[in-house]
CSV table of C-alpha atoms in Angstrom, one decimal:
chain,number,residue,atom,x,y,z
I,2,UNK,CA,22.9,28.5,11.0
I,3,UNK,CA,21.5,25.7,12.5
I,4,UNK,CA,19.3,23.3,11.6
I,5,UNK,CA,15.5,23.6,11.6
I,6,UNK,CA,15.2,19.8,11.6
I,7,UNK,CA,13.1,19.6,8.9
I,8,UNK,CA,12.3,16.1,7.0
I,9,UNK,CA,12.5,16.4,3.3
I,10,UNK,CA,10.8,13.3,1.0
I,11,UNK,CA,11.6,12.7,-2.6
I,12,UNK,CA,10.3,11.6,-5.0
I,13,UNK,CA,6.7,12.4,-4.2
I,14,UNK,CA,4.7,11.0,-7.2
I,15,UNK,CA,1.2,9.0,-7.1
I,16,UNK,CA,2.0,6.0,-6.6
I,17,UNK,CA,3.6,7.0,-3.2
I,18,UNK,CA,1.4,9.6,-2.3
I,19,UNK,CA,-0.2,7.2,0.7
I,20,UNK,CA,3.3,6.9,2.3
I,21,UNK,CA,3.9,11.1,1.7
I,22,UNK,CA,-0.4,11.3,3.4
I,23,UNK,CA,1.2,9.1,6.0
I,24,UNK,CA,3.9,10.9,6.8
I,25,UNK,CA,2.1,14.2,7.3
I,26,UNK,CA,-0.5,13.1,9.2
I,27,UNK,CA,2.6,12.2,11.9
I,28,UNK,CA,4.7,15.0,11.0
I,29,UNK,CA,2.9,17.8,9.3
I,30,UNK,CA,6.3,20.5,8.8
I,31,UNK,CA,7.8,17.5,6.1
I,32,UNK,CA,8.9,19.1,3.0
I,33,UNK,CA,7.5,16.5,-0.4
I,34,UNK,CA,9.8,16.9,-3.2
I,35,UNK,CA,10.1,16.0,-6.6
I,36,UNK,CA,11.4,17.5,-10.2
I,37,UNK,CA,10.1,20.8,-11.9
I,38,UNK,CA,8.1,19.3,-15.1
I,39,UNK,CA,6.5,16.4,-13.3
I,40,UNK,CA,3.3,18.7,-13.2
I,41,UNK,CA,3.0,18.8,-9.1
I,42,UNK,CA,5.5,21.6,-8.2
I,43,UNK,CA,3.8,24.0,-5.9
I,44,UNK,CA,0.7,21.8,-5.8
I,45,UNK,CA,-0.2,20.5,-2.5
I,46,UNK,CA,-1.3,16.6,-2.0
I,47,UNK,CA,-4.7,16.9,-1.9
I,48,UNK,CA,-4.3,19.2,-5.3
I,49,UNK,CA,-2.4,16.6,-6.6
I,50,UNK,CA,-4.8,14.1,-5.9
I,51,UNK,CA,-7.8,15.8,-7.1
I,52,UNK,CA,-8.7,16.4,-3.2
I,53,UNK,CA,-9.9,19.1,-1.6
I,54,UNK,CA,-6.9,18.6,1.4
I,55,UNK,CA,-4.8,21.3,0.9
I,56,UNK,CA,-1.6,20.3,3.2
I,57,UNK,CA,2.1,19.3,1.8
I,58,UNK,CA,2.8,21.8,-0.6
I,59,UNK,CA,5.3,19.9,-3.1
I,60,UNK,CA,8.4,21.8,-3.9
I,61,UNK,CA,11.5,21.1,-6.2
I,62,UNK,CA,14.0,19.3,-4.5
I,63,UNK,CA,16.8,21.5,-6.1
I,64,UNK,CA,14.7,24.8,-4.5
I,65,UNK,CA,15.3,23.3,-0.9
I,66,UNK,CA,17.9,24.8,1.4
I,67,UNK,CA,19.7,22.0,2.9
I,68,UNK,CA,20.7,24.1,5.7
I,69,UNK,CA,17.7,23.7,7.4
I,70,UNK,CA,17.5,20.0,6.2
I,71,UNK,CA,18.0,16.6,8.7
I,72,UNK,CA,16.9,13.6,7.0
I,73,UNK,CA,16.0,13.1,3.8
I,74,UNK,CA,13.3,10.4,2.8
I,75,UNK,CA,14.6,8.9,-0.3
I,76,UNK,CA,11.5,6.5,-1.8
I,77,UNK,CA,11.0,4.1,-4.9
I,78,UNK,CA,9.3,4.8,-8.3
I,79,UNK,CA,8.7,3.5,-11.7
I,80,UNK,CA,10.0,7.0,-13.5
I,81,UNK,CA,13.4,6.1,-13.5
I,82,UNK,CA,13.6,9.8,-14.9
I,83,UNK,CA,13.3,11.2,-11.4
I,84,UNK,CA,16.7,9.6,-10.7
I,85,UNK,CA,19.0,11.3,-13.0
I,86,UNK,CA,20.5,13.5,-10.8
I,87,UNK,CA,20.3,11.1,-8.1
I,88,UNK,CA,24.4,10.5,-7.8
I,89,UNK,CA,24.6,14.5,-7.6
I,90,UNK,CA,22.3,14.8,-4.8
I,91,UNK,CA,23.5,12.4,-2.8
I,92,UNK,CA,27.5,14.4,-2.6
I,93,UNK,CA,25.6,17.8,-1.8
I,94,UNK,CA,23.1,16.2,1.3
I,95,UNK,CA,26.3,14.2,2.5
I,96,UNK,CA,28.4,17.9,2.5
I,97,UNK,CA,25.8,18.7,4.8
I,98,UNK,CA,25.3,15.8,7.2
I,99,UNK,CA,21.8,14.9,6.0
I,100,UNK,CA,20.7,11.5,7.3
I,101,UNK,CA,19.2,9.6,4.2
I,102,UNK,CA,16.9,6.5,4.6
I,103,UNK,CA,16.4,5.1,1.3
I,104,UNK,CA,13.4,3.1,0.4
I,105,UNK,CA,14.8,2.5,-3.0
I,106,UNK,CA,16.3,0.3,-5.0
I,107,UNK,CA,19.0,3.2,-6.7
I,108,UNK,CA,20.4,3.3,-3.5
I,109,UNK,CA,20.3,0.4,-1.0
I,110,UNK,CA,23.4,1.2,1.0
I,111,UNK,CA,21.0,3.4,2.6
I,112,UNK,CA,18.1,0.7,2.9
I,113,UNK,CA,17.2,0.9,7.1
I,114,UNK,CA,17.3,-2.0,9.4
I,115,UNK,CA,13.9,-2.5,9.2
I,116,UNK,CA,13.6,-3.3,5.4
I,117,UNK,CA,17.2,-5.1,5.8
I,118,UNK,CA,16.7,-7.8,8.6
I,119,UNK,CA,13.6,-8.8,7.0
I,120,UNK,CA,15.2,-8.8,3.3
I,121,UNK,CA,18.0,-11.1,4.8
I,122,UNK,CA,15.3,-13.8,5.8
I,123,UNK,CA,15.6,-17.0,4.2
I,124,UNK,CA,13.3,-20.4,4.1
I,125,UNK,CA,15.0,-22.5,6.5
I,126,UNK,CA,13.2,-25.8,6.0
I,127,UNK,CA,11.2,-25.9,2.5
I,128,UNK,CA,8.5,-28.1,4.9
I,129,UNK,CA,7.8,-26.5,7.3
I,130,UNK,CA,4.2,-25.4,7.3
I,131,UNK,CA,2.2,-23.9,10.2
I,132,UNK,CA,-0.9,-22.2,10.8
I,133,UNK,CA,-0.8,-18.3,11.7
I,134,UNK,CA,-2.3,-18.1,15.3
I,135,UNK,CA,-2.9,-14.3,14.8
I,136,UNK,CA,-5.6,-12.4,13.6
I,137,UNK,CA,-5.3,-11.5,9.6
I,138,UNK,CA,-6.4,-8.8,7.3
I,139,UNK,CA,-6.5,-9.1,3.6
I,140,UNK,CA,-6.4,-5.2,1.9
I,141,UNK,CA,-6.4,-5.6,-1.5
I,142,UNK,CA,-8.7,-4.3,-4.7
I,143,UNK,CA,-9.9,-5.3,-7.4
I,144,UNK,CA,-7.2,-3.3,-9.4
I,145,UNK,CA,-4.0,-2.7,-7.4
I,146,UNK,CA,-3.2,0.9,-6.7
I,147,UNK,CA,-1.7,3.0,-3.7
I,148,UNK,CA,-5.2,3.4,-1.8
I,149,UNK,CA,-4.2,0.1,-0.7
I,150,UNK,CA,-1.2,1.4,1.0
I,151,UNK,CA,-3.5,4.3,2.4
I,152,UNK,CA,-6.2,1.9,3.6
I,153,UNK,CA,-4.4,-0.2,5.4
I,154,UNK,CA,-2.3,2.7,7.3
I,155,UNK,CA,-6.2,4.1,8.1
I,156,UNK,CA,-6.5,1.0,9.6
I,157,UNK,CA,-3.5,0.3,11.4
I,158,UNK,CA,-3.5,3.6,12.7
I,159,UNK,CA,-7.1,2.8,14.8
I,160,UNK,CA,-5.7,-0.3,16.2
I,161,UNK,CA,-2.9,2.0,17.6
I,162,UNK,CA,-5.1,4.1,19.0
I,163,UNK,CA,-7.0,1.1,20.7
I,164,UNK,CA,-3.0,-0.2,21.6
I,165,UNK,CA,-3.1,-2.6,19.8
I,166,UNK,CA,0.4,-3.5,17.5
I,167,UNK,CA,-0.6,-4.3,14.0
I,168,UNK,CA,2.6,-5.0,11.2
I,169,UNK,CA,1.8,-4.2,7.6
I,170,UNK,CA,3.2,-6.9,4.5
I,171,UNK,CA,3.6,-4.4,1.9
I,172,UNK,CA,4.2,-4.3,-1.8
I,173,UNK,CA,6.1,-1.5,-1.4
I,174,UNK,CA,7.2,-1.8,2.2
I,175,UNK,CA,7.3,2.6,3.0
I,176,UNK,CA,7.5,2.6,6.3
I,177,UNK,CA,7.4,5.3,9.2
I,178,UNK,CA,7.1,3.4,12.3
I,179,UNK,CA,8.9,0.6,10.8
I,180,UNK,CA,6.4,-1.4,11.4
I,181,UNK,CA,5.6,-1.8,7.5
I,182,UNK,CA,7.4,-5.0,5.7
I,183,UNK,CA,8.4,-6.0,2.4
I,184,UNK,CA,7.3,-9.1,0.7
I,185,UNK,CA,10.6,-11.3,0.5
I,186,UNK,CA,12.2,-10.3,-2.7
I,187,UNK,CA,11.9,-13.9,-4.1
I,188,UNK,CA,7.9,-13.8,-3.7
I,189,UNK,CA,7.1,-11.7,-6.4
I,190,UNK,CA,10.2,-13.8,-8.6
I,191,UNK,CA,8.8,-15.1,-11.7
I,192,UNK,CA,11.7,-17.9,-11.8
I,193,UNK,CA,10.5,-19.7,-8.6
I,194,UNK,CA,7.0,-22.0,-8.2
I,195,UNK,CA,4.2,-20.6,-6.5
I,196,UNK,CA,4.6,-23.9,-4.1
I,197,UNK,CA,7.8,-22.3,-3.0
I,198,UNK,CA,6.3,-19.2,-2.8
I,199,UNK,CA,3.5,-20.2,-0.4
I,200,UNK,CA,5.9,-22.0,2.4
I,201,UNK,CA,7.9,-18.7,1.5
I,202,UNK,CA,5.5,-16.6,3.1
I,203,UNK,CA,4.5,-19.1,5.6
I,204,UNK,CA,7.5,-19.0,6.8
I,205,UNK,CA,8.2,-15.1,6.6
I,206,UNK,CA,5.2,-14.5,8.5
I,207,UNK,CA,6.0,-16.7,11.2
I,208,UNK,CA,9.5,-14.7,11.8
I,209,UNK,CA,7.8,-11.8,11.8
I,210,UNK,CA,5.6,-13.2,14.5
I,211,UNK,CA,8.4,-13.9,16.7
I,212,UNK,CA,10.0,-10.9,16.0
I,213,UNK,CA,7.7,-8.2,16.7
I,214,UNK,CA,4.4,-10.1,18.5
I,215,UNK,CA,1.4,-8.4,16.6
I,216,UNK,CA,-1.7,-8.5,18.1
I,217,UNK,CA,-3.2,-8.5,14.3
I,218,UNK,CA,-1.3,-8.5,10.5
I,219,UNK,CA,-2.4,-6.8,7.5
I,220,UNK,CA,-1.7,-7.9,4.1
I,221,UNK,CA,-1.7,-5.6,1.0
I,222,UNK,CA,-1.9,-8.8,-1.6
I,223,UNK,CA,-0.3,-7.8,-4.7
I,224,UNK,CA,-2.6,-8.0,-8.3
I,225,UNK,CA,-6.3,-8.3,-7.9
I,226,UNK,CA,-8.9,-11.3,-7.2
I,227,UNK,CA,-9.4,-11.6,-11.0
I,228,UNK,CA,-8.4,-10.5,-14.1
I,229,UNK,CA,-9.6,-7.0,-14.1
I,230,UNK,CA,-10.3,-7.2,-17.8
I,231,UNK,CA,-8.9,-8.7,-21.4
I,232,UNK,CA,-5.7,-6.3,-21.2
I,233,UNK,CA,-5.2,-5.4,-17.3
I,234,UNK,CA,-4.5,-9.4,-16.2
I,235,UNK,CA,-3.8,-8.3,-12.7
I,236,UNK,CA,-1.8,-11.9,-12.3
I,237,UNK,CA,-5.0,-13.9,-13.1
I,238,UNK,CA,-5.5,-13.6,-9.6
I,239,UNK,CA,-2.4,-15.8,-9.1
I,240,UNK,CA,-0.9,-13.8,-6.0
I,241,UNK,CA,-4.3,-13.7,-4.1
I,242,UNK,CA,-4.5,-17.4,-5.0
I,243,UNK,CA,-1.0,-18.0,-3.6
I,244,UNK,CA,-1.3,-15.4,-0.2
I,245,UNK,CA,-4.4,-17.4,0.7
I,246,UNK,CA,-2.7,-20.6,0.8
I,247,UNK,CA,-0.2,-19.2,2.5
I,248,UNK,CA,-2.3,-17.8,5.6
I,249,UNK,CA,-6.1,-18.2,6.5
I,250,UNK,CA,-7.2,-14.3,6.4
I,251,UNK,CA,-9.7,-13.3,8.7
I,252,UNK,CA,-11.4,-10.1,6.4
I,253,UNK,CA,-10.8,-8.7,3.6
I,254,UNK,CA,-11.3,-5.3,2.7
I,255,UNK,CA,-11.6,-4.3,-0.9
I,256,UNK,CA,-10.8,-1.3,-3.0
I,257,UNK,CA,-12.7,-0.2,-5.5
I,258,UNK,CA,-12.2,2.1,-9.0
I,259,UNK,CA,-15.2,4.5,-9.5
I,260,UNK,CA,-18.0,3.3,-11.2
I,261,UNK,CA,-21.9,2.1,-10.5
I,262,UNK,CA,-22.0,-0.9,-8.4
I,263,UNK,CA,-25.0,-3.2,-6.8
I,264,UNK,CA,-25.8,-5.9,-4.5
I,265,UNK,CA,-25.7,-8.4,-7.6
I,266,UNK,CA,-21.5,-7.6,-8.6
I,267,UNK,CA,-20.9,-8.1,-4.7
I,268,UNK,CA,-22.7,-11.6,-5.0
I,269,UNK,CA,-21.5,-12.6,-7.9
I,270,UNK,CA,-17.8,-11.2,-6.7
I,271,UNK,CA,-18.4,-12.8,-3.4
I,272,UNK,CA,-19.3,-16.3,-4.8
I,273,UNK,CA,-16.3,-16.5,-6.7
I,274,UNK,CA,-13.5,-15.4,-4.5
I,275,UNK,CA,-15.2,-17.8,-1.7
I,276,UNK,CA,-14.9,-20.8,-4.1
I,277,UNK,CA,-11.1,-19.7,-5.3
I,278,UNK,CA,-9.6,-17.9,-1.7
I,279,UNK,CA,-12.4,-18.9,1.0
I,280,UNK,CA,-12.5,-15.0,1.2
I,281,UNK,CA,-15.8,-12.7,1.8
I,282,UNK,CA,-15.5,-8.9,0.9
I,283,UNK,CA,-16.0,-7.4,4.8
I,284,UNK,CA,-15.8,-3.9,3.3
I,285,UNK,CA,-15.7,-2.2,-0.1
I,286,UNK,CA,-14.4,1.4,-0.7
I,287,UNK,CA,-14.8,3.0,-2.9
I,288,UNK,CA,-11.6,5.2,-4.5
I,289,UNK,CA,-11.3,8.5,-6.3
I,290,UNK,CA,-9.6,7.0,-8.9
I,291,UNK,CA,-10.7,6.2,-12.7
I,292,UNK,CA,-8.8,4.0,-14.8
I,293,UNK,CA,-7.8,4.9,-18.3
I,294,UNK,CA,-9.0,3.2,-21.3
I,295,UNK,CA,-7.0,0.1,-21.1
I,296,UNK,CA,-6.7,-0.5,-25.1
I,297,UNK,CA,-3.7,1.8,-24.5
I,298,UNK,CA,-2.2,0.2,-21.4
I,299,UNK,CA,0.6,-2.5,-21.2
I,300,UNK,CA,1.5,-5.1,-19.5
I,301,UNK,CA,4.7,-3.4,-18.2
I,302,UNK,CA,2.7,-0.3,-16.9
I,303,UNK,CA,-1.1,-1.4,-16.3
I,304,UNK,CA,-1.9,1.6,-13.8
I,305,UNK,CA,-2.8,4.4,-16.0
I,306,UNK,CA,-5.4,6.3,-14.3
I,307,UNK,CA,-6.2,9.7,-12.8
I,308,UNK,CA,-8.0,11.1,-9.6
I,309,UNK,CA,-11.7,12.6,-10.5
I,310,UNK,CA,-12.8,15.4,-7.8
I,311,UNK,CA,-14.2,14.9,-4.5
I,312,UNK,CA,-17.7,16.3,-6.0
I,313,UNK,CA,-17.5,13.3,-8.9
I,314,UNK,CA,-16.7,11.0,-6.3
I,315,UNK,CA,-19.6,12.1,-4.1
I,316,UNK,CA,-21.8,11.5,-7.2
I,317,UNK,CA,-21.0,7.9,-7.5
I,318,UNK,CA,-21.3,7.5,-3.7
I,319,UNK,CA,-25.1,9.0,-4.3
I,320,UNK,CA,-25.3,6.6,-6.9
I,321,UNK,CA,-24.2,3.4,-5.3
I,322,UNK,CA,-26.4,4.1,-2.1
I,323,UNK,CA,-28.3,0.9,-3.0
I,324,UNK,CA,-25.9,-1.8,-2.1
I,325,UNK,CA,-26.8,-3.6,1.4
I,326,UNK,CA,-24.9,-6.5,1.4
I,327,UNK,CA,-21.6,-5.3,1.9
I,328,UNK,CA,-20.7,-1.9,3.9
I,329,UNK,CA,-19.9,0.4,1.3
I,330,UNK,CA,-18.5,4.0,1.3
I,331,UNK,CA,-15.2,6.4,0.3
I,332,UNK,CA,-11.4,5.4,1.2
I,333,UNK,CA,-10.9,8.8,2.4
I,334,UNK,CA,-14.3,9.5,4.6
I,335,UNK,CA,-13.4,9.3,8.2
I,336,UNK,CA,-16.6,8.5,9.3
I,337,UNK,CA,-16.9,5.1,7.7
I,338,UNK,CA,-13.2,4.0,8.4
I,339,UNK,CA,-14.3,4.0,11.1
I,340,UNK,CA,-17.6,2.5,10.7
I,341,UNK,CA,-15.6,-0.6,9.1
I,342,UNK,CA,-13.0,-0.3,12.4
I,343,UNK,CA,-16.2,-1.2,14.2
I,344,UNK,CA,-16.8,-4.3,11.7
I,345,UNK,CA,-13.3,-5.5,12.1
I,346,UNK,CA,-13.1,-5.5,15.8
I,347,UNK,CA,-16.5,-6.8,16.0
I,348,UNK,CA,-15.6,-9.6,13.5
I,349,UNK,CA,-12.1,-10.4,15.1
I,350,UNK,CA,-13.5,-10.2,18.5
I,351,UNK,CA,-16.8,-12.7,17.1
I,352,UNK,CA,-13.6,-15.1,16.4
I,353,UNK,CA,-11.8,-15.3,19.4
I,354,UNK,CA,-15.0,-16.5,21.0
I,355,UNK,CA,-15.5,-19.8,19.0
């Protein structure tokens, strides 16, 4: 029998489930896997999610017939758990001469030239400090979750459309284009100065530059602006700190948890990362994501939270109509991703004439 071509990801989980939206939204016969007892089996993403999207239905990975299989999509997680097997797999989808591109660290003889070449960089001069000629997008939030990741592929994906080549810096570095980048492995290394680490993205940023010739680069900064509160420390805003000496952004685009917000937290939040990153928020959205209690979250594992239904986040939306000073609205309403496209371009387009 031959094969169907079909393009099998696994792990799906939600910290990924931007990459797996991604992905579907370019090639909408992929198969999402992950293990029978992670609670998503048969679910589809926007289920999953709390959605009402009902594509991707997630299946177990040891249900799939590999006959029918070409690649396999192999991504990163914090549940080592998903992994068990992982050595197992890997024999029966090489008995069938399935192409695996690994995203993860369990497997990195599989890591693609993309995530590789940019992995090998190295700081080549620990002086060598220059300013990024190229229009710069900060996508952060004020907690960091994977709506970043999501975001920032929402946006990318209009500049596309207008042909325009954006790159993504990326926590996580997914890619499916491979046009999405890693941070350098040292950056997020707790035994090296955050001097270092500013020339180090300097630096990375300007081979990226002559590498690939963006027209414009998005950031996903790691952490938040702030410490979110007294046990979710977010880095103390440390990384945000750090990016910002590293490159002059041009926006900033913030994500937001649900919850009841007014023009008074935007000025308040907008006076203090001016004075600490000389950043204004140029859009807030709002996500469908509510944060657990955070007595009972760690340090290790500070993103406990669960997605609330499209009607709940609707509510808030309704509730937060009364903020003006800052274009406000969901992460997943097309309409105002769009809206904010318009900002952005206007913006970017405000800066090339002075």
């Amino acid at each position: 029998m031959d094969k169907m071509g079909k393009t099998v990801i696994f792990p799906f989980t939600l910290e990924n489930s931007s990459f797996c939206q991604a992905y579907l939204d370019q090639d909408d016969a992929c198969v999402l896997a992950s293990l029978s007892g992670t609670g998503t089996i048969d679910q589809s993403i926007g289920k999953a999610l709390n959605r009402l999207d009902g594509t991707g239905r997630i299946v177990d990975i040891h249900s799939i017939d590999l006959r029918e299989v070409d690649k396999i999509i192999l991504l990163e997680s914090k549940n080592s758990e998903l992994y068990e097997h992982i050595d197992e797999l890997l024999v029966k989808w090489n008995a069938y001469q399935i192409e695996v591109i690994s995203f993860s660290d369990k497997c990195r003889e599989f890591m693609p030239m993309a995530v590789l070449q940019c992995r090998d960089f190295h700081v080549t001069d620990s002086y060598h400090y220059v300013f990024i000629d190229k229009p710069i997008i900060f996508v952060g939030g004020i907690k960091e979750t994977s709506e970043i990741a999501w975001l920032s592929y929402q946006i990318k994906k209009r500049f596309e459309k207008r042909k325009l080549k954006s790159i993504v810096i990326s926590r996580y570095g997914y890619s499916i284009d491979q046009e999405c980048y890693p941070y350098p492995d040292e950056f997020v290394s707790d035994r090296i100065s955050a001097e270092y680490k500013v020339l180090l993205l300097n630096q990375y940023l300007q081979f990226l530059i002559r590498k690939h010739e963006p027209d414009v680069i998005l950031i996903e900064v790691i952490g938040g602006p702030l410490r979110f509160d007294y046990h979710v420390f977010n880095y103390f805003g440390v990384y945000y700190y750090i990016t910002s000496q590293a490159v002059s952004a041009d926006l900033f685009l913030c994500t937001l948890p649900i919850g009841e917000y007014d023009d008074a937290y935007f000025m308040k939040l907008n006076d203090y990362i001016r004075h600490k990153f000389d950043l204004t928020i140029d859009a807030a959205c709002l996500m469908n994501i509510k944060f657990e209690d955070s007595l009972s979250v760690t340090i290790e594992n500070d993103d406990e939270y669960y997605y609330v239904s499209d009607s709940i986040l609707q509510r808030y939306l309704e509730k937060n109509r009364q903020v003006r000073v800052v274009p406000f609205g969901a992460c997943t309403d097309e309409s105002y991703l769009d809206a904010v496209f318009a900002a952005i371009l206007k913006k970017l387009e405000g800066a090339e004439d002075e």
